[in-house]
Amino acid sequence: MSTRRFLRFPDGFIWGTATSAYQIEGAWNEDGKGPSIWDTFCHEHPEKIYKGQNGDIAADHYHRWQEDVGIMAELGLKAYRFSISWPRVLPEGTGQVNPKGLDFYDRLVDALLERGIEPVVTLYHWDLPQTLQDKGGWPWRDIVHAFAEYARVVAGRLGDRVTWWITHNEPFVMALLGYFFGDFAPGIQDFPAAIRAAFHLLLSHGYAIQAIRSTTSRPVKIGITLNLSPVHPASDSEADRLAAQRMDGVLNRMFLDPIFFGRFPEDMKALMGPLVPEISPEDAQVLTTPMDFLGVNYYSRAVARHDPTFPVMELAQVHPEGSEYSQMWEIYPPGIYELLMRVWKDYSPQLILVTENGIPVPDGVDFDGRVRDERRIRYLRDHIAQVHRAITDGAPIQGYFVWSLLDNFEWAHGYQMRFGLVYVDYDTQKRIIKDSGRWYAQVIRENGVWVEG
Ligand code: FCB
């Protein structure tokens, strides 16, 4: 006989959902917005995106934000993580502010607060103003000051109401997919440039913290969101074990060590030699500017196999047989527990927020108008249970955000991947709360999940 257990979360636990500007807003050239590198990338390289799609309209959130906030209220969200489009606020990247851009986010924040939904603002979710890419983009050192200026402008407007700030989303993806693999905007393939980009993203995070703190008078909580994964070796062999260590270095420690310790990992310096930037004592100070929380995005683990043809970056990923897979990744719920415990023990962040977790499901609307995404419910339940386990074991986790509120433009995968708790019919822009959305609303109401056994 199966029994059910309820896993209760601590009082005040922050249940949220996440989105990003380019993936949902649309209105790519309206009301004075400047072009971003994602506008350029999609328009100039349709062959790099599924069916040549783009975010020109996306989920049309720029026009439908009121309806969307209404849906959030219906779900009972405690918090909503969204990103600000830098070129909507500063069309040229620096200098002239676009008042209509700021007004949009200003109204959104007010509407959220009126419904008792805490705004969690991500400053940068990959949509760099094209003008700044033209000057060199993230590999260019002076960009850190442009980012600090942007942070000051946004904090100057929203800082009287917004408590939670995230400087960057997933600098690994921005740096490596944008400047090395070239699958994402700006589509550059240059390894040394990618490493410089990573360094400047992290450095600009430190400058942005300082900018936000000096602009706002209310007590704020500022952090960064990293995409992290536990890395397991594909076999017991020494070669695979070392490969997993290297992959862990590139994926996790190259981003965690600079902001917590002010240095790059020794083994990465030995591996990449002069490609790893020297960190001056002044830069180390900026990198380690105290932050209030670490945001962790988790989707899957990584499994590493040694690949002699790829000596620097060990990204020879293996897909273990017998595992369950989604359209994009292996489904591995214990990985989030392992990761959260590791990050807590090795880096001692004051607080941790799980800023993204979710699964693409090829959802469809049934005859009766319902979207039965049972698989997403299972994925979320199993991961939330692992988060609960980490909390029980002492990790200071204060919130959990489902990626995503709405189906949206999943970068190079276009609209093929549906991550939403809310279905979007892209022909009509009609929204339908999926079964997972109703299920998540119950999780929030009860402040916990029911699990079997
Ligand atoms: C993360 C991104 C987010 C979304 C999810 C599926 O890497 O932060 O924008 O694409 O993956």
Tab-separated table of N, CA and C in Angstrom, residues 62-152:
chain	number	residue	atom	x	y	z
A	62	TYR	N	5.161	42.372	-23.047
A	62	TYR	CA	5.260	43.833	-22.965
A	62	TYR	C	3.876	44.476	-23.047
A	63	HIS	N	2.981	43.831	-23.787
A	63	HIS	CA	1.615	44.362	-23.885
A	63	HIS	C	0.623	43.661	-22.965
A	64	ARG	N	0.974	42.454	-22.540
A	64	ARG	CA	0.016	41.653	-21.763
A	64	ARG	C	0.426	41.485	-20.313
A	65	TRP	N	1.296	42.359	-19.850
A	65	TRP	CA	1.839	42.180	-18.492
A	65	TRP	C	0.769	42.230	-17.412
A	66	GLN	N	-0.282	43.006	-17.661
A	66	GLN	CA	-1.311	43.077	-16.608
A	66	GLN	C	-2.026	41.735	-16.457
A	67	GLU	N	-2.372	41.152	-17.604
A	67	GLU	CA	-2.984	39.822	-17.567
A	67	GLU	C	-2.026	38.829	-16.898
A	68	ASP	N	-0.752	38.942	-17.218
A	68	ASP	CA	0.225	37.998	-16.654
A	68	ASP	C	0.367	38.164	-15.145
A	69	VAL	N	0.333	39.384	-14.678
A	69	VAL	CA	0.394	39.589	-13.221
A	69	VAL	C	-0.875	39.012	-12.573
A	70	GLY	N	-1.990	39.129	-13.272
A	70	GLY	CA	-3.234	38.530	-12.781
A	70	GLY	C	-3.100	37.014	-12.636
A	71	ILE	N	-2.464	36.388	-13.611
A	71	ILE	CA	-2.247	34.933	-13.544
A	71	ILE	C	-1.340	34.588	-12.364
A	72	MET	N	-0.311	35.400	-12.170
A	72	MET	CA	0.598	35.150	-11.032
A	72	MET	C	-0.173	35.205	-9.722
A	73	ALA	N	-1.081	36.178	-9.638
A	73	ALA	CA	-1.875	36.312	-8.409
A	73	ALA	C	-2.776	35.089	-8.240
A	74	GLU	N	-3.335	34.627	-9.358
A	74	GLU	CA	-4.200	33.449	-9.302
A	74	GLU	C	-3.414	32.222	-8.817
A	75	LEU	N	-2.157	32.131	-9.232
A	75	LEU	CA	-1.322	31.012	-8.785
A	75	LEU	C	-0.888	31.185	-7.333
A	76	GLY	N	-1.027	32.391	-6.833
A	76	GLY	CA	-0.627	32.644	-5.446
A	76	GLY	C	0.869	32.805	-5.257
A	77	LEU	N	1.571	33.187	-6.330
A	77	LEU	CA	3.033	33.325	-6.233
A	77	LEU	C	3.431	34.275	-5.122
A	78	LYS	N	4.499	33.909	-4.418
A	78	LYS	CA	5.060	34.809	-3.402
A	78	LYS	C	6.059	35.758	-4.039
A	79	ALA	N	6.647	35.314	-5.149
A	79	ALA	CA	7.684	36.135	-5.792
A	79	ALA	C	7.704	35.873	-7.288
A	80	TYR	N	8.199	36.850	-8.006
A	80	TYR	CA	8.324	36.725	-9.459
A	80	TYR	C	9.700	37.244	-9.863
A	81	ARG	N	10.477	36.365	-10.454
A	81	ARG	CA	11.800	36.758	-10.930
A	81	ARG	C	11.712	37.077	-12.417
A	82	PHE	N	12.077	38.300	-12.764
A	82	PHE	CA	12.068	38.697	-14.176
A	82	PHE	C	13.335	39.476	-14.453
A	83	SER	N	13.667	39.636	-15.731
A	83	SER	CA	14.868	40.419	-16.021
A	83	SER	C	14.504	41.709	-16.728
A	84	ILE	N	15.398	42.649	-16.597
A	84	ILE	CA	15.226	43.946	-17.240
A	84	ILE	C	16.014	43.929	-18.542
A	85	SER	N	15.410	44.458	-19.575
A	85	SER	CA	16.121	44.551	-20.847
A	85	SER	C	16.992	45.804	-20.816
A	86	TRP	N	18.288	45.604	-20.792
A	86	TRP	CA	19.236	46.733	-20.727
A	86	TRP	C	18.991	47.728	-21.874
A	87	PRO	N	18.860	47.230	-23.142
A	87	PRO	CA	18.651	48.205	-24.222
A	87	PRO	C	17.265	48.858	-24.236
A	88	ARG	N	16.339	48.342	-23.424
A	88	ARG	CA	15.060	49.047	-23.306
A	88	ARG	C	15.254	50.274	-22.405
A	89	VAL	N	16.141	50.137	-21.448
A	89	VAL	CA	16.378	51.216	-20.484
A	89	VAL	C	17.435	52.185	-21.004
A	90	LEU	N	18.493	51.631	-21.560
A	90	LEU	CA	19.576	52.454	-22.126
A	90	LEU	C	19.813	51.975	-23.563
A	91	PRO	N	19.106	52.566	-24.521
A	91	PRO	CA	19.159	52.049	-25.891
A	91	PRO	C	20.576	51.970	-26.467
A	92	GLU	N	21.444	52.870	-25.998
A	92	GLU	CA	22.823	52.851	-26.491
A	92	GLU	C	23.751	52.108	-25.529
A	93	GLY	N	23.194	51.544	-24.475
A	93	GLY	CA	24.025	50.828	-23.497
A	93	GLY	C	24.469	51.715	-22.350
A	94	THR	N	24.820	52.968	-22.677
A	94	THR	CA	25.190	53.949	-21.648
A	94	THR	C	24.548	55.281	-22.070
A	95	GLY	N	24.660	56.257	-21.188
A	95	GLY	CA	24.216	57.611	-21.565
A	95	GLY	C	22.729	57.834	-21.450
A	96	GLN	N	22.119	58.135	-22.602
A	96	GLN	CA	20.715	58.538	-22.642
A	96	GLN	C	19.766	57.439	-22.139
A	97	VAL	N	18.972	57.810	-21.119
A	97	VAL	CA	17.991	56.860	-20.574
A	97	VAL	C	16.695	56.965	-21.374
A	98	ASN	N	16.052	55.819	-21.624
A	98	ASN	CA	14.757	55.793	-22.306
A	98	ASN	C	13.652	55.741	-21.247
A	99	PRO	N	12.981	56.860	-20.990
A	99	PRO	CA	12.010	56.882	-19.885
A	99	PRO	C	10.910	55.844	-20.031
A	100	LYS	N	10.470	55.595	-21.275
A	100	LYS	CA	9.390	54.623	-21.463
A	100	LYS	C	9.821	53.214	-21.061
A	101	GLY	N	11.085	52.931	-21.266
A	101	GLY	CA	11.601	51.623	-20.861
A	101	GLY	C	11.534	51.473	-19.350
A	102	LEU	N	12.015	52.486	-18.657
A	102	LEU	CA	11.977	52.420	-17.188
A	102	LEU	C	10.544	52.389	-16.677
A	103	ASP	N	9.666	53.159	-17.326
A	103	ASP	CA	8.256	53.193	-16.907
A	103	ASP	C	7.631	51.803	-16.924
A	104	PHE	N	7.986	51.041	-17.954
A	104	PHE	CA	7.412	49.697	-18.079
A	104	PHE	C	7.702	48.865	-16.826
A	105	TYR	N	8.966	48.858	-16.407
A	105	TYR	CA	9.339	48.037	-15.246
A	105	TYR	C	8.795	48.640	-13.944
A	106	ASP	N	8.708	49.940	-13.927
A	106	ASP	CA	8.159	50.640	-12.768
A	106	ASP	C	6.717	50.204	-12.509
A	107	ARG	N	5.934	50.172	-13.573
A	107	ARG	CA	4.523	49.774	-13.454
A	107	ARG	C	4.408	48.299	-13.078
A	108	LEU	N	5.284	47.492	-13.672
A	108	LEU	CA	5.265	46.058	-13.373
A	108	LEU	C	5.541	45.830	-11.886
A	109	VAL	N	6.550	46.510	-11.365
A	109	VAL	CA	6.897	46.363	-9.940
A	109	VAL	C	5.722	46.786	-9.062
A	110	ASP	N	5.108	47.895	-9.390
A	110	ASP	CA	3.951	48.343	-8.594
A	110	ASP	C	2.824	47.317	-8.623
A	111	ALA	N	2.548	46.801	-9.823
A	111	ALA	CA	1.454	45.833	-9.949
A	111	ALA	C	1.751	44.576	-9.141
A	112	LEU	N	3.000	44.148	-9.137
A	112	LEU	CA	3.366	42.956	-8.363
A	112	LEU	C	3.172	43.212	-6.886
A	113	LEU	N	3.690	44.343	-6.436
A	113	LEU	CA	3.604	44.652	-5.004
A	113	LEU	C	2.152	44.786	-4.546
A	114	GLU	N	1.325	45.363	-5.418
A	114	GLU	CA	-0.103	45.472	-5.062
A	114	GLU	C	-0.743	44.107	-4.822
A	115	ARG	N	-0.219	43.086	-5.531
A	115	ARG	CA	-0.769	41.736	-5.361
A	115	ARG	C	0.000	40.939	-4.318
A	116	GLY	N	0.910	41.593	-3.642
A	116	GLY	CA	1.696	40.889	-2.614
A	116	GLY	C	2.733	39.941	-3.179
A	117	ILE	N	3.165	40.221	-4.424
A	117	ILE	CA	4.187	39.372	-5.061
A	117	ILE	C	5.524	40.119	-5.042
A	118	GLU	N	6.520	39.500	-4.454
A	118	GLU	CA	7.826	40.136	-4.302
A	118	GLU	C	8.566	40.132	-5.642
A	119	PRO	N	8.953	41.314	-6.159
A	119	PRO	CA	9.733	41.309	-7.396
A	119	PRO	C	11.190	40.908	-7.137
A	120	VAL	N	11.703	40.039	-7.967
A	120	VAL	CA	13.120	39.667	-7.900
A	120	VAL	C	13.704	40.048	-9.258
A	121	VAL	N	14.535	41.074	-9.255
A	121	VAL	CA	14.975	41.688	-10.503
A	121	VAL	C	16.348	41.167	-10.940
A	122	THR	N	16.390	40.579	-12.113
A	122	THR	CA	17.676	40.205	-12.711
A	122	THR	C	18.083	41.325	-13.657
A	123	LEU	N	19.274	41.857	-13.457
A	123	LEU	CA	19.696	42.966	-14.320
A	123	LEU	C	20.102	42.490	-15.703
A	124	TYR	N	20.743	41.340	-15.756
A	124	TYR	CA	21.256	40.926	-17.058
A	124	TYR	C	20.966	39.471	-17.344
A	125	HIS	N	20.116	39.240	-18.336
A	125	HIS	CA	19.816	37.879	-18.776
A	125	HIS	C	20.113	37.796	-20.275
A	126	TRP	N	21.375	38.168	-20.632
A	126	TRP	CA	21.980	37.887	-21.933
A	126	TRP	C	21.663	38.849	-23.076
A	127	ASP	N	20.777	39.841	-22.851
A	127	ASP	CA	20.406	40.708	-23.980
A	127	ASP	C	21.205	42.019	-23.949
A	128	LEU	N	22.483	41.884	-24.208
A	128	LEU	CA	23.391	43.044	-24.216
A	128	LEU	C	22.993	44.045	-25.302
A	129	PRO	N	23.022	45.345	-24.984
A	129	PRO	CA	22.803	46.329	-26.059
A	129	PRO	C	23.818	46.112	-27.199
A	130	GLN	N	23.320	46.110	-28.406
A	130	GLN	CA	24.185	45.852	-29.560
A	130	GLN	C	25.348	46.854	-29.632
A	131	THR	N	25.065	48.086	-29.232
A	131	THR	CA	26.122	49.118	-29.285
A	131	THR	C	27.337	48.709	-28.452
A	132	LEU	N	27.078	48.023	-27.330
A	132	LEU	CA	28.201	47.614	-26.473
A	132	LEU	C	28.928	46.408	-27.057
A	133	GLN	N	28.195	45.558	-27.739
A	133	GLN	CA	28.883	44.470	-28.444
A	133	GLN	C	29.777	45.067	-29.535
A	134	ASP	N	29.284	46.104	-30.190
A	134	ASP	CA	30.083	46.733	-31.239
A	134	ASP	C	31.388	47.313	-30.687
A	135	LYS	N	31.377	47.657	-29.411
A	135	LYS	CA	32.620	48.157	-28.799
A	135	LYS	C	33.506	47.029	-28.297
A	136	GLY	N	33.032	45.805	-28.361
A	136	GLY	CA	33.862	44.684	-27.906
A	136	GLY	C	33.115	43.691	-27.036
A	137	GLY	N	31.959	44.071	-26.538
A	137	GLY	CA	31.152	43.134	-25.738
A	137	GLY	C	31.841	42.754	-24.438
A	138	TRP	N	31.467	41.599	-23.902
A	138	TRP	CA	31.986	41.188	-22.582
A	138	TRP	C	33.493	40.950	-22.552
A	139	PRO	N	34.138	40.605	-23.660
A	139	PRO	CA	35.604	40.469	-23.592
A	139	PRO	C	36.333	41.816	-23.410
A	140	TRP	N	35.609	42.892	-23.538
A	140	TRP	CA	36.192	44.236	-23.452
A	140	TRP	C	36.098	44.730	-22.010
A	141	ARG	N	37.233	45.082	-21.441
A	141	ARG	CA	37.274	45.349	-19.991
A	141	ARG	C	36.352	46.499	-19.546
A	142	ASP	N	36.282	47.557	-20.322
A	142	ASP	CA	35.521	48.725	-19.860
A	142	ASP	C	34.022	48.477	-19.754
A	143	ILE	N	33.574	47.357	-20.257
A	143	ILE	CA	32.150	47.063	-20.170
A	143	ILE	C	31.693	46.994	-18.710
A	144	VAL	N	32.617	46.689	-17.820
A	144	VAL	CA	32.213	46.554	-16.407
A	144	VAL	C	31.651	47.882	-15.891
A	145	HIS	N	32.192	48.990	-16.388
A	145	HIS	CA	31.710	50.290	-15.914
A	145	HIS	C	30.362	50.634	-16.541
A	146	ALA	N	30.192	50.197	-17.783
A	146	ALA	CA	28.879	50.394	-18.426
A	146	ALA	C	27.810	49.631	-17.637
A	147	PHE	N	28.140	48.432	-17.198
A	147	PHE	CA	27.167	47.636	-16.445
A	147	PHE	C	26.843	48.294	-15.098
A	148	ALA	N	27.868	48.849	-14.466
A	148	ALA	CA	27.638	49.515	-13.175
A	148	ALA	C	26.732	50.738	-13.376
A	149	GLU	N	26.951	51.451	-14.474
A	149	GLU	CA	26.107	52.623	-14.765
A	149	GLU	C	24.650	52.185	-14.962
A	150	TYR	N	24.480	51.121	-15.714
A	150	TYR	CA	23.130	50.574	-15.944
A	150	TYR	C	22.484	50.156	-14.619
A	151	ALA	N	23.262	49.492	-13.770
A	151	ALA	CA	22.731	49.061	-12.467
A	151	ALA	C	22.274	50.279	-11.658
A	152	ARG	N	23.058	51.344	-11.727
A	152	ARG	CA	22.735	52.572	-10.973
A	152	ARG	C	21.418	53.174	-11.496
